[in-house]
Amino acid sequence: MLAIAEITPWHWGGFIAVILVFLALDLGVFHRKAHVISFKEALLWTFIWFSVAMIFAGSLTQWRTKEESLEFITGYIIELSLSMDNVFVIALIFCYFRVPLIYQHRVLFWGILGALVMRGVMIGVGAALVQNFHWMLYVFGAFLLITGIKMIFADDDDGVHPEKNPVLRAARKFFPVSPDFDGQKFTTRMSGRAALTPLALVLLMVETTDLVFAVDSIPAIFSVTQKPFIVFTSNVFAILGLRSLYFVLANAIGYFRFLKIGLSIVLVFIGGKMLLAIWKIYIPTATSLMIVAGIIVTSIVYSLIVGKPGQRKSEQ
């Protein structure tokens, strides 16, 4: 039996370096000039990021084990699925602030870069808690179960409320804010003073929104594996795919009316799976992957069959 290669700081550093190179190429080469992202371009980048994630999963099979590769794929699918709800909220934020299409990619780029840092910290804290206090897994499970149930029965609220965001309130308190956009800049000059642009407020709103969603998604992946490297890499690839996924789904949000229910059921399933471990009942990773994928696909297909609210009435 071949020995499994140990994950060293060099592996962590190498992975992060490669991701930073990809991001540098993205902003400095492929999207150097601000432009409106077309559906075709977004679909291409979605395919590219998904392919890179699957190539990484294949390398795990050779470098580590087939089980870790499966854990990565399952964690990636869970994180990407839960991120889809974040996509819809981001669309509402852009609509609220009336962000021109040409500047949305820049906001998402820096928003995702910030999300990588925040999630890295949260994963480190979560992994340390689980390793030192195994019962925290059951706390995570109960939290996800309750959150999923609340999402199922919660009333839909399609509004965003920047005035309730403490980060935005603090930004407005300590910095002057320009009433107008200044191209794709986050800062500008107003009355001879440095000031934030509305685009900076949008970035702060996107960052804090992702932080809220991370509170659900980070515990969810610990139901699949407690290995920090697998948790981190699956999160990174899911976040990297989120930006292009946004431009794919943004114009079709109304068609996914039942996706939120599907995501709620996923959280209930994951939370229940973590709690079943108390009674030594374990659901295999492959089975979890099929169940999660089945729930998401079913909610999407059913949403497409039913269509937008009021669509059928207008067709009759």
Short mmCIF file of N, CA and C in Angstrom, two decimals, residues 86 89-90 93 97 107 110-112 114-115 118-119 122 160-171 200-216:
data_model
loop_
_atom_site.label_atom_id
_atom_site.label_comp_id
_atom_site.label_asym_id
_atom_site.label_seq_id
_atom_site.Cartn_x
_atom_site.Cartn_y
_atom_site.Cartn_z
N ASN A 86 -26.48 33.34 -2.72
CA ASN A 86 -25.70 34.57 -2.62
C ASN A 86 -25.76 35.36 -3.93
N VAL A 89 -28.81 37.55 -4.04
CA VAL A 89 -28.70 38.71 -3.15
C VAL A 89 -27.79 39.77 -3.78
N ILE A 90 -26.70 39.33 -4.38
CA ILE A 90 -25.78 40.27 -5.04
C ILE A 90 -26.51 41.01 -6.16
N ILE A 93 -28.47 43.73 -4.68
CA ILE A 93 -27.59 44.83 -4.25
C ILE A 93 -27.22 45.72 -5.44
N PHE A 97 -28.34 49.76 -5.81
CA PHE A 97 -27.38 50.85 -5.98
C PHE A 97 -27.27 51.30 -7.44
N VAL A 107 -16.39 44.84 -9.11
CA VAL A 107 -16.88 44.68 -7.74
C VAL A 107 -16.80 43.22 -7.32
N TRP A 110 -13.03 42.00 -6.62
CA TRP A 110 -12.47 42.37 -5.32
C TRP A 110 -13.30 41.80 -4.18
N GLY A 111 -14.59 41.63 -4.42
CA GLY A 111 -15.44 41.01 -3.41
C GLY A 111 -15.05 39.56 -3.16
N ILE A 112 -14.75 38.85 -4.24
CA ILE A 112 -14.36 37.46 -4.12
C ILE A 112 -12.97 37.34 -3.49
N GLY A 114 -11.72 39.35 -1.26
CA GLY A 114 -11.95 39.53 0.17
C GLY A 114 -12.60 38.31 0.79
N ALA A 115 -13.51 37.68 0.04
CA ALA A 115 -14.19 36.49 0.55
C ALA A 115 -13.20 35.35 0.78
N MET A 118 -11.52 36.07 4.13
CA MET A 118 -12.44 35.87 5.25
C MET A 118 -12.73 34.39 5.48
N ARG A 119 -12.99 33.67 4.40
CA ARG A 119 -13.32 32.25 4.55
C ARG A 119 -12.11 31.45 5.00
N MET A 122 -12.07 31.85 8.67
CA MET A 122 -13.18 31.11 9.29
C MET A 122 -12.94 29.60 9.25
N VAL A 160 -33.14 44.61 -0.10
CA VAL A 160 -31.88 44.71 0.63
C VAL A 160 -31.97 45.98 1.46
N HIS A 161 -31.32 45.98 2.60
CA HIS A 161 -31.47 47.10 3.53
C HIS A 161 -30.10 47.63 3.96
N PRO A 162 -29.46 48.42 3.09
CA PRO A 162 -28.12 48.96 3.41
C PRO A 162 -28.12 49.78 4.70
N GLU A 163 -29.25 50.43 5.00
CA GLU A 163 -29.29 51.27 6.20
C GLU A 163 -29.15 50.45 7.48
N LYS A 164 -29.39 49.14 7.39
CA LYS A 164 -29.27 48.27 8.55
C LYS A 164 -27.90 47.61 8.65
N ASN A 165 -27.05 47.83 7.64
CA ASN A 165 -25.73 47.21 7.61
C ASN A 165 -24.76 48.03 8.45
N PRO A 166 -24.24 47.47 9.56
CA PRO A 166 -23.36 48.25 10.45
C PRO A 166 -22.06 48.69 9.78
N VAL A 167 -21.56 47.88 8.84
CA VAL A 167 -20.31 48.25 8.15
C VAL A 167 -20.53 49.47 7.27
N LEU A 168 -21.68 49.51 6.57
CA LEU A 168 -21.98 50.67 5.74
C LEU A 168 -22.24 51.91 6.58
N ARG A 169 -22.91 51.73 7.70
CA ARG A 169 -23.16 52.88 8.58
C ARG A 169 -21.84 53.45 9.09
N ALA A 170 -20.90 52.56 9.44
CA ALA A 170 -19.59 53.01 9.92
C ALA A 170 -18.82 53.73 8.81
N ALA A 171 -18.90 53.18 7.58
CA ALA A 171 -18.20 53.79 6.45
C ALA A 171 -18.73 55.20 6.18
N ALA A 200 -17.73 51.67 -3.82
CA ALA A 200 -17.07 51.18 -2.60
C ALA A 200 -18.11 50.66 -1.61
N LEU A 201 -19.24 51.35 -1.51
CA LEU A 201 -20.32 50.89 -0.63
C LEU A 201 -20.88 49.56 -1.10
N VAL A 202 -21.00 49.42 -2.41
CA VAL A 202 -21.48 48.15 -2.97
C VAL A 202 -20.51 47.03 -2.62
N LEU A 203 -19.21 47.30 -2.73
CA LEU A 203 -18.20 46.29 -2.39
C LEU A 203 -18.33 45.89 -0.92
N LEU A 204 -18.49 46.85 -0.03
CA LEU A 204 -18.65 46.55 1.39
C LEU A 204 -19.90 45.72 1.63
N MET A 205 -20.97 46.04 0.91
CA MET A 205 -22.22 45.31 1.05
C MET A 205 -22.06 43.86 0.58
N VAL A 206 -21.36 43.68 -0.53
CA VAL A 206 -21.12 42.33 -1.06
C VAL A 206 -20.27 41.52 -0.09
N GLU A 207 -19.24 42.16 0.49
CA GLU A 207 -18.35 41.47 1.42
C GLU A 207 -19.11 41.01 2.67
N THR A 208 -19.90 41.91 3.25
CA THR A 208 -20.62 41.55 4.47
C THR A 208 -21.71 40.52 4.19
N THR A 209 -22.29 40.58 3.00
CA THR A 209 -23.29 39.57 2.61
C THR A 209 -22.64 38.19 2.52
N ASP A 210 -21.44 38.14 1.92
CA ASP A 210 -20.75 36.85 1.83
C ASP A 210 -20.39 36.33 3.21
N LEU A 211 -20.06 37.23 4.12
CA LEU A 211 -19.73 36.80 5.48
C LEU A 211 -20.93 36.12 6.14
N VAL A 212 -22.11 36.67 5.89
CA VAL A 212 -23.33 36.08 6.44
C VAL A 212 -23.57 34.69 5.85
N PHE A 213 -23.39 34.56 4.54
CA PHE A 213 -23.61 33.27 3.89
C PHE A 213 -22.55 32.26 4.31
N ALA A 214 -21.34 32.74 4.59
CA ALA A 214 -20.26 31.83 5.01
C ALA A 214 -20.58 31.17 6.34
N VAL A 215 -21.36 31.85 7.17
CA VAL A 215 -21.74 31.28 8.47
C VAL A 215 -22.52 29.98 8.28
N ASP A 216 -23.26 29.87 7.17
CA ASP A 216 -23.98 28.64 6.85
C ASP A 216 -23.10 27.64 6.10
#
